[in-house]
Coordinates of C-alpha atoms and ligand atoms in Angstrom, one line a residue:
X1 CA 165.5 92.9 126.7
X2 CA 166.0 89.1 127.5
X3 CA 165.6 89.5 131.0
X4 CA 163.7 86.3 131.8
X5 CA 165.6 84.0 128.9
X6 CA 166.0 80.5 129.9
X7 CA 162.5 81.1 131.9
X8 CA 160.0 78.6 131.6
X9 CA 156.5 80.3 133.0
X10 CA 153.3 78.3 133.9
X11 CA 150.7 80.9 133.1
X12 CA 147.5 80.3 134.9
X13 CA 144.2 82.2 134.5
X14 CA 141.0 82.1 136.5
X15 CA 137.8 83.4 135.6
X16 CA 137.5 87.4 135.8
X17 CA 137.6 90.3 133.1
X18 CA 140.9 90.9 133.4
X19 CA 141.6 87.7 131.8
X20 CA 141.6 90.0 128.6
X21 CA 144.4 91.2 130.0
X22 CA 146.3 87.9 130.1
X23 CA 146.5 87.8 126.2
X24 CA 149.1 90.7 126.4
X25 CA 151.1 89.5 129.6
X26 CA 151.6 86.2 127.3
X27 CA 153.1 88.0 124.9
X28 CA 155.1 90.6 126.8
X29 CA 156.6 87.8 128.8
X30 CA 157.7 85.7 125.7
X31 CA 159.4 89.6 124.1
X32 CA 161.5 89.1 127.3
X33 CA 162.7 86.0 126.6
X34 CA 160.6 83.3 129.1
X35 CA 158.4 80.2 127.4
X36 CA 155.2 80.5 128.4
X37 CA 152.5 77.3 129.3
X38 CA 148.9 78.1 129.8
X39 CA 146.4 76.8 131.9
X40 CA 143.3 77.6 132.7
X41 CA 140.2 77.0 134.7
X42 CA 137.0 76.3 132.9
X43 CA 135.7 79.6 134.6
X44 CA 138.9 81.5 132.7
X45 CA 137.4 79.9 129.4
X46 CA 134.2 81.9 129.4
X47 CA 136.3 85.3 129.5
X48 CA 139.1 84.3 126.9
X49 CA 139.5 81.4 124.7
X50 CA 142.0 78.4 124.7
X51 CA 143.0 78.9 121.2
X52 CA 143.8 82.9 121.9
X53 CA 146.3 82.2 124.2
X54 CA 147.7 78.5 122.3
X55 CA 147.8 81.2 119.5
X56 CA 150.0 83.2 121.5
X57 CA 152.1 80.8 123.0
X58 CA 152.9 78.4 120.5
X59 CA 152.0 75.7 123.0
X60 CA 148.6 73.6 123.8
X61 CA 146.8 75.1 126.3
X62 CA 145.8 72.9 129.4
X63 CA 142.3 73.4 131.1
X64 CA 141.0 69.8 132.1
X65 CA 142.4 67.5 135.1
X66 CA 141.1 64.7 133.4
X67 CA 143.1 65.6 130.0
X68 CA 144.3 63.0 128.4
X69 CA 147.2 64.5 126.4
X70 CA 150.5 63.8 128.6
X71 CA 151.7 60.7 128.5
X72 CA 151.4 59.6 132.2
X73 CA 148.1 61.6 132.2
X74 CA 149.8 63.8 135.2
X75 CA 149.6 67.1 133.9
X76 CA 148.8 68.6 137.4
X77 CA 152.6 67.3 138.4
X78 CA 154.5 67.0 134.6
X79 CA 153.5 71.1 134.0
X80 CA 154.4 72.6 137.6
X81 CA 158.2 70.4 137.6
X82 CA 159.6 72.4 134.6
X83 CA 158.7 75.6 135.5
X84 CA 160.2 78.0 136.8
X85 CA 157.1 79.7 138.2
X86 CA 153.4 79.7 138.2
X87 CA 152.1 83.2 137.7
X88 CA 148.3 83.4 137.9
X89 CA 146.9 86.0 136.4
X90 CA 144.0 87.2 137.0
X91 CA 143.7 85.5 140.5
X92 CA 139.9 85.7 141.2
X93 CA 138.3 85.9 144.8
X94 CA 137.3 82.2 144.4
X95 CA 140.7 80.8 143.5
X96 CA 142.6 82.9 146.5
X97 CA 140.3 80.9 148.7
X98 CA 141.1 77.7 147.2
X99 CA 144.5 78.7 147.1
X100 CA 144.4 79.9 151.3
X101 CA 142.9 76.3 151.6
X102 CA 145.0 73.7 149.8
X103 CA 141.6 72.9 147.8
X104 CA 142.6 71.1 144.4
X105 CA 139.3 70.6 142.3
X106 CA 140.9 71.6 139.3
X107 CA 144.1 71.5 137.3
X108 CA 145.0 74.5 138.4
X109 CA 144.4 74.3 142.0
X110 CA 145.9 70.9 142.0
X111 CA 148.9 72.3 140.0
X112 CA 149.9 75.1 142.8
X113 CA 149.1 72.6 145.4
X114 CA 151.4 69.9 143.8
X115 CA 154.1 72.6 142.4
X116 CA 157.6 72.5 143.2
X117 CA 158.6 76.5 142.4
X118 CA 157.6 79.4 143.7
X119 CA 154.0 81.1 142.9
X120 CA 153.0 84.5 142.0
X121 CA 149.2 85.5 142.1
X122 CA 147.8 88.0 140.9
X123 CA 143.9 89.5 142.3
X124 CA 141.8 91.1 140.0
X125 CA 138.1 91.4 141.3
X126 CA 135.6 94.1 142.2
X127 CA 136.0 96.4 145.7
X128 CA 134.0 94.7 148.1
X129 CA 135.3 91.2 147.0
X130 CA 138.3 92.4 148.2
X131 CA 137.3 94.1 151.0
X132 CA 135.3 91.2 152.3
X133 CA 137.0 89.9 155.7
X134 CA 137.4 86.6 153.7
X135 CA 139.2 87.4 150.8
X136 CA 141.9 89.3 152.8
X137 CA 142.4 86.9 155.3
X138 CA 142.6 84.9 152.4
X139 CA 145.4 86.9 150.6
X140 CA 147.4 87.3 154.1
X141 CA 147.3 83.7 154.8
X142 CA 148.5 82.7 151.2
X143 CA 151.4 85.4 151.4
X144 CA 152.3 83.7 154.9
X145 CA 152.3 80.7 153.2
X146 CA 155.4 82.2 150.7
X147 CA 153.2 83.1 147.8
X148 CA 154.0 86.4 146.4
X149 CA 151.1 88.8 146.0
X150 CA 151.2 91.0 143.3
X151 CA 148.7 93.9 143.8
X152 CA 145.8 94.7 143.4
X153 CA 145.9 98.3 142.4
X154 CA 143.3 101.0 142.7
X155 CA 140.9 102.5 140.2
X156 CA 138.2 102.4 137.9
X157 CA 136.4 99.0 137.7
X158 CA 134.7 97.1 134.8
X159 CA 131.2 96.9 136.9
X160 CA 132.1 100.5 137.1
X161 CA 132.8 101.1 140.5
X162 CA 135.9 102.9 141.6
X163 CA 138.5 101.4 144.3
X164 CA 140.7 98.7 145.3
X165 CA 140.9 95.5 143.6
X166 CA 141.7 96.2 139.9
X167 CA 144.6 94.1 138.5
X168 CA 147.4 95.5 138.1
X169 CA 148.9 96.0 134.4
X170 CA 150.6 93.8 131.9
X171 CA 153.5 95.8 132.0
X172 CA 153.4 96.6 135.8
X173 CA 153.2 92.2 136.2
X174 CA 156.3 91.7 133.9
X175 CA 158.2 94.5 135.7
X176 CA 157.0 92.4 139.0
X177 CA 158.0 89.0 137.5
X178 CA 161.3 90.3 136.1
X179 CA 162.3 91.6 139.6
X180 CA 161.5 88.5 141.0
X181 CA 164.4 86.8 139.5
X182 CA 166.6 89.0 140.3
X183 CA 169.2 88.1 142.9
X184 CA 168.3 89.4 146.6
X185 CA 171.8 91.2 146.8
X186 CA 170.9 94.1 148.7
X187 CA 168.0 92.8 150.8
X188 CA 167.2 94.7 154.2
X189 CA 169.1 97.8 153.1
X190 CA 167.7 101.3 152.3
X191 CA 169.1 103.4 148.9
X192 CA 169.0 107.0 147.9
X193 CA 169.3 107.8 144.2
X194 CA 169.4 110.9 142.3
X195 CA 168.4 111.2 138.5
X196 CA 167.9 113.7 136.2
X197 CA 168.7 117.3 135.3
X198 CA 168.1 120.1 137.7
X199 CA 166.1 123.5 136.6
X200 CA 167.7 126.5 137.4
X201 CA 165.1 129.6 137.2
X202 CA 166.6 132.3 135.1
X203 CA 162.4 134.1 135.5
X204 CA 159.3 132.2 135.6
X205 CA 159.2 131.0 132.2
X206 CA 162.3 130.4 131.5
X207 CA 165.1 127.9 133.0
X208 CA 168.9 126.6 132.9
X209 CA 169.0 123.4 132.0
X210 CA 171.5 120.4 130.9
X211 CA 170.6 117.3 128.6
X212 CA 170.7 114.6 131.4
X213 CA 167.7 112.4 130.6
X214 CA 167.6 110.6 133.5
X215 CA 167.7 107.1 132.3
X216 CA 170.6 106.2 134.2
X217 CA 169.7 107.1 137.5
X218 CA 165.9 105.5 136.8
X219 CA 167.5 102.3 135.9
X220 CA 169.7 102.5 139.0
X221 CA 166.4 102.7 141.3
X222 CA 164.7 99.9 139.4
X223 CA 167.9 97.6 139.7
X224 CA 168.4 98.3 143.3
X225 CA 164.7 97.5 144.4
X226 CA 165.0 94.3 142.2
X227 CA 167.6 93.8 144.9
X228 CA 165.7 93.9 147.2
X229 CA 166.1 97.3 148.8
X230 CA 164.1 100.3 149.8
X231 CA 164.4 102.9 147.5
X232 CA 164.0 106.8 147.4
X233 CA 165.0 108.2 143.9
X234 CA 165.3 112.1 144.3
X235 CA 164.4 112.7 140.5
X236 CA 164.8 116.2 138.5
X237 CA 162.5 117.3 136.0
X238 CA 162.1 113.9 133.4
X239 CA 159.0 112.3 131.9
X240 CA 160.1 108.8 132.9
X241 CA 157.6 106.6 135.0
X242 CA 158.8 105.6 138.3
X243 CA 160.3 102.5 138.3
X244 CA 157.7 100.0 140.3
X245 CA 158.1 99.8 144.2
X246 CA 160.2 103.2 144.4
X247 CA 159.2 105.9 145.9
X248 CA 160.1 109.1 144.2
X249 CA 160.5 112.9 145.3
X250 CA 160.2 115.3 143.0
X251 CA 162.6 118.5 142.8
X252 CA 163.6 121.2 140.3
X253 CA 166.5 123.0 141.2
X254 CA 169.9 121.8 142.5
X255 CA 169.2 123.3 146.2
X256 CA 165.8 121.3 146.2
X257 CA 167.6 118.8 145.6
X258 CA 170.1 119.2 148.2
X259 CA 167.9 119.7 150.6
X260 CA 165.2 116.5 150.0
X261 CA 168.7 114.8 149.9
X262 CA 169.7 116.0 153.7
X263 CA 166.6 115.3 154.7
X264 CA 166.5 111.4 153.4
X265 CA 170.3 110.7 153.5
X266 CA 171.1 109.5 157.6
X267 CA 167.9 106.8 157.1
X268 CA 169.8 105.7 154.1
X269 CA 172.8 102.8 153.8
X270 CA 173.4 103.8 150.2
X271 CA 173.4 106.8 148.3
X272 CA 173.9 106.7 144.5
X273 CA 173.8 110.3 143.2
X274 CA 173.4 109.9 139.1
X275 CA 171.9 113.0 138.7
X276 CA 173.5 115.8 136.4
X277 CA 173.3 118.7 139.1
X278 CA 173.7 122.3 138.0
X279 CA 176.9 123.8 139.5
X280 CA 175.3 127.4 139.7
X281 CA 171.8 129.0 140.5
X282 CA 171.2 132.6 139.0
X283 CA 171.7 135.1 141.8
X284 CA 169.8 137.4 140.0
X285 CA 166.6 135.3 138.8
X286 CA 163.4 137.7 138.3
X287 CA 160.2 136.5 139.8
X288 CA 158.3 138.2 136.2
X289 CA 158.6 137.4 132.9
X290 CA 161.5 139.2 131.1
X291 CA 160.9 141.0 128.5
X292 CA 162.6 141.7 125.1
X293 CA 163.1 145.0 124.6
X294 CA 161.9 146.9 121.6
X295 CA 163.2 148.0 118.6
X296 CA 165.5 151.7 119.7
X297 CA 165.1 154.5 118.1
X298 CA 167.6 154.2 115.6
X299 CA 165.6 151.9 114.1
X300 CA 168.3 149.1 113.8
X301 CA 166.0 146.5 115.9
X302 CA 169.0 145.7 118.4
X303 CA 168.1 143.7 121.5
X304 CA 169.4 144.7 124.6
X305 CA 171.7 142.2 126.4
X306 CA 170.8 140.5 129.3
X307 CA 173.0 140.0 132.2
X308 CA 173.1 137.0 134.7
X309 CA 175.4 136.6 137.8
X310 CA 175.3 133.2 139.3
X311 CA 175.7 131.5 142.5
X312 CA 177.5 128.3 143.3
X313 CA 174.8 125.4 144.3
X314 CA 175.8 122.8 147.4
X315 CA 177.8 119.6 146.4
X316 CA 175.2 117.5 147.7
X317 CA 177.4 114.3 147.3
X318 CA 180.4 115.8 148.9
X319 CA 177.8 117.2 151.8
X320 CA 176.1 113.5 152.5
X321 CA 180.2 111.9 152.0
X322 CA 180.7 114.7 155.1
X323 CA 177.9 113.0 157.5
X324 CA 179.1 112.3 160.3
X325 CA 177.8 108.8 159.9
X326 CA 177.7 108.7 155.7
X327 CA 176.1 106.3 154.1
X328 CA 177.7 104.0 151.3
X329 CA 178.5 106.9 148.4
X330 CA 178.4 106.3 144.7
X331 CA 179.3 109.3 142.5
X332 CA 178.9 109.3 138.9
X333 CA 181.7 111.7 136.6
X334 CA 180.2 112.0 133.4
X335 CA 183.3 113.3 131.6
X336 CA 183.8 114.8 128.0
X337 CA 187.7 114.4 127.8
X338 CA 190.2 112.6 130.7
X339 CA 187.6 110.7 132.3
X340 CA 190.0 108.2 134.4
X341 CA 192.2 111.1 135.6
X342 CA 188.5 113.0 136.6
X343 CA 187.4 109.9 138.1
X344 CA 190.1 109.2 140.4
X345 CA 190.4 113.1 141.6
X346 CA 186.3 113.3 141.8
X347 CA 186.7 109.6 144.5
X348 CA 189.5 111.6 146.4
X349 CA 187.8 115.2 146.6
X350 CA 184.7 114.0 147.3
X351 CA 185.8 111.3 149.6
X352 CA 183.2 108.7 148.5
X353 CA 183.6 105.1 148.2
X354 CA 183.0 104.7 144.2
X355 CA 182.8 107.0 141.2
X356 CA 181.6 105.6 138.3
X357 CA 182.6 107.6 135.0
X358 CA 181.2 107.5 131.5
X359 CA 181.8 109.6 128.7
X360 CA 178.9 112.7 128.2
X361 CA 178.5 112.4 125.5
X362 CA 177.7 108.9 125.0
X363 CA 175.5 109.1 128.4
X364 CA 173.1 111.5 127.8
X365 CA 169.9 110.4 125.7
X366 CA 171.0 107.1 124.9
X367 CA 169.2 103.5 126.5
X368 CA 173.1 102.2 126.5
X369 CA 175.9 103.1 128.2
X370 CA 179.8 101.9 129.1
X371 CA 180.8 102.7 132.7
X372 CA 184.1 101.9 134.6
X373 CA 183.7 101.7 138.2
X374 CA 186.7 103.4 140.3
X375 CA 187.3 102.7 144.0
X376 CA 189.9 102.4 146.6
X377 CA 191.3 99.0 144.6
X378 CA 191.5 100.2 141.0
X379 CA 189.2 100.2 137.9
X380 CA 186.9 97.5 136.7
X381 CA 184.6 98.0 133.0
X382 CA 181.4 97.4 132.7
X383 CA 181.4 97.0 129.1
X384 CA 178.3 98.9 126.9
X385 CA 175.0 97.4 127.2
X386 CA 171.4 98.8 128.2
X387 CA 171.4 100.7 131.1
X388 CA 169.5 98.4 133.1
X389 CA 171.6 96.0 132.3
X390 CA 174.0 98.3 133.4
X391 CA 172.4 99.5 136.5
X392 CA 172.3 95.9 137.7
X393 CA 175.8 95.1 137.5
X394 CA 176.6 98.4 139.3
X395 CA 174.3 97.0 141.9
X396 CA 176.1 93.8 142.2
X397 CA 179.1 95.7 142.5
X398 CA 178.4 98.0 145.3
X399 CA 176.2 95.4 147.2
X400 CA 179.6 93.3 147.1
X401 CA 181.6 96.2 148.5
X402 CA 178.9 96.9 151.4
X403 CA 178.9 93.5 152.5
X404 CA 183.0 93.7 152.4
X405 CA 182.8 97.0 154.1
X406 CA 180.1 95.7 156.9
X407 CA 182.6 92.7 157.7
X408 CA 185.3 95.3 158.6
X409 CA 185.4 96.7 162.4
X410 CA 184.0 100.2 162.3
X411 CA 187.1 102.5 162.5
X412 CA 188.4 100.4 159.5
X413 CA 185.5 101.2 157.8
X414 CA 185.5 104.9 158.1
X415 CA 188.5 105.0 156.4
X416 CA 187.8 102.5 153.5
X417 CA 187.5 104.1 150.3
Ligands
C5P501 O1 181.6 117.7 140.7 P1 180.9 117.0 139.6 O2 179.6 117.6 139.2 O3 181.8 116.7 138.5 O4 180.5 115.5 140.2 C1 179.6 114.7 139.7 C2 179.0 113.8 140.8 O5 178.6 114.7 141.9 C3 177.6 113.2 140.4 O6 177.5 112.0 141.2 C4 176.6 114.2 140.8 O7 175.3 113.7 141.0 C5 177.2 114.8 142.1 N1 176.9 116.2 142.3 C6 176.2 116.6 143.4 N2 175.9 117.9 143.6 C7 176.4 118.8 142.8 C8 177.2 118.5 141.7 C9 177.5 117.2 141.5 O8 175.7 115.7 144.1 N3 176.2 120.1 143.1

């Protein structure tokens, strides 16, 4: 994914273990597309070497004020005015203090101080450095001061205590980083999403199923809190990790579903339901194992059949459309043949304000994707790509028709499709 192309990244570390760490983030953020400029403090140098990370950039890495290598011997202002961010990582106790303080005894101080783009820190240190009243009046006073904190997680330690403090990961920082750039579009609003398949018990071990994997709904979470929203993701059974910053309830069957749905949907301005929802529940589920039966008499090893009736499960799209005060609804019609025609009748039946339609059996599985959105206006294509890539564009689109919507008077607005 290219997701931070045309990114230029000042990449500062301070001295802690997690420096280690830093190695990896380089290289993570350079797959995605950003160029990458080191610098660190002569503290950083004693957990990690200079050449490790010029070896990993491709660039000289800078870790003296008093360098003599640019030109006009500023590299405290020359580094900061072509990036597009400083990203410190790890951030130790002593260089959130400088930091709170405007202190600028090194190039790296003097670099955020002097900077012209935002900064991104992010604290790595043991439990009771960050617990000390210092260090987190520290840390509020820099995030006052517009610098985006990133972390610290919990957990296990390199001195071997257990708690808060630990740097977050690599991957977790690039997530962070990525959905920094991202355009605010739907800051200050709330969004539901459901993903995934549902489980319908046919007896304890055994289940009804379809082939959704989720993908789609996950990257529609991610994308919307890169927005800037609050997100719930609903999620059926998948193994996918929850996208950072989203908080996710887990369900099984359809009527979970439904009913963590209800229960969410009023607090909600948006609800994007993606997940593949089983239309029937077995009525006649057993709460044992069933078992094969054996061989009959005859001899002939026949197996008797087994019989299941099933129940319809709720709509839970159509049921949160039916609020009395709904929020924004996005269906999804994933469709094996007449998708447009299915679209449209899905928008009308369910009386939502978009359906967005795909073909099954392109959908399912796959980390790409076509969609065309349908609404009260017509079609528009979003043409195959990754489904984050995807899942931002949806975004834009329904953040653009909520802000529409809100500019109508409310009566109008009830009956905008
Ligand atoms: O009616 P159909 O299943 O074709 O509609 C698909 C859309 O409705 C999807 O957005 C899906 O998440 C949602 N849906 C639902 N509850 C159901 C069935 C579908 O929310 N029981």
């Amino acid at each position: 994914m290219n997701d931070l192309a045309g990114k230029h990244l000042v990449l500062g570390l301070t001295g802690g273990i997690a420096a280690y760490k830093s190695a990896e983030l380089a290289r993570r953020l350079q797959d995605h597309g950003a160029t990458v400029q080191v610098v660190m403090t002569e503290g950083a140098t004693h957990f990690i070497t200079a050449v490790t990370m010029q070896a990993l950039t491709g660039r000289p890495v800078f870790c003296d004020q008093w360098d003599g290598r640019q030109p006009n011997n500023m590299a405290h202002i020359d580094l900061s005015r072509e990036a597009d961010a400083i990203v410190i990582v790890p951030a130790s106790t002593d260089f959130i203090a400088k930091l709170a303080n405007g202190l600028c005894d090194d190039l790296l101080t003097t670099l955020c101080v002097a900077r012209a783009c935002p900064l991104l820190v992010a604290p790595a240190m043991n439990l009771q450095m960050w617990a000390h009243p210092a260090t987190q009046r520290n840390a509020k006073r820099i995030a006052d001061d517009g610098v985006v904190v990133l972390g610290p997680a919990s957990g296990d330690q390199a001195c071997g205590e257990i708690g808060s403090g630990r740097m977050l990961e690599p991957h977790e920082i690039l997530d962070d980083v990525v959905a920094f750039f991202q355009p605010k579009l739907l800051a200050g609003r709330r969004v539901l999403v459901t993903a995934g398949p549902t489980r319908e018990p046919i007896d304890p071990v055994r289940a009804i199923t379809n082939h959704s994997s989720g993908k789609m709904g996950y990257a529609v979470a991610r994308a919307a809190h890169e927005a800037g929203a609050v997100v719930t993701l609903v999620s059926g059974p998948t193994g996918l990790a929850t996208p950072r910053g989203v908080v996710r309830i887990d369900v099984d069957t359809a009527r979970e579903m439904h009913a963590a749905v209800m229960r969410e949907a009023s607090s909600n301005d948006c609800f994007v339901a993606v997940a593949a929802v089983a239309d029937w529940h077995v009525l006649n589920a057993s709460d044992h194992k069933l078992k094969k039966v054996a061989p009959d008499d005859s001899g002939e090893g026949e197996v008797r059949g087994l019989e299941l009736r099933f129940a319809e499960n709720p709509d839970i799209l159509a049921a949160v459309a039916a609020l009395p005060k709904p929020p924004f609804c996005v269906g999804f019609a994933a469709e094996t043949e007449d998708l447009h025609a299915n679209a449209e009748a899905k928008l009308a039946r369910k009386r939502v304000q978009m359906i967005v339609g795909n073909h099954a059996t392109d959908a399912f599985g796959r980390d790409d994707n076509a969609l065309t959105l349908y609404d009260g206006h017509g079609r528009t294509t979003l043409e195959r790509a990754d489904k984050l890539v995807l899942a931002r564009r949806l975004v834009a689109a329904i953040a653009e028709r909520m802000a529409a919507r809100s500019r109508l008077p409310a009566t109008a607005a009830e009956g905008t499709r």
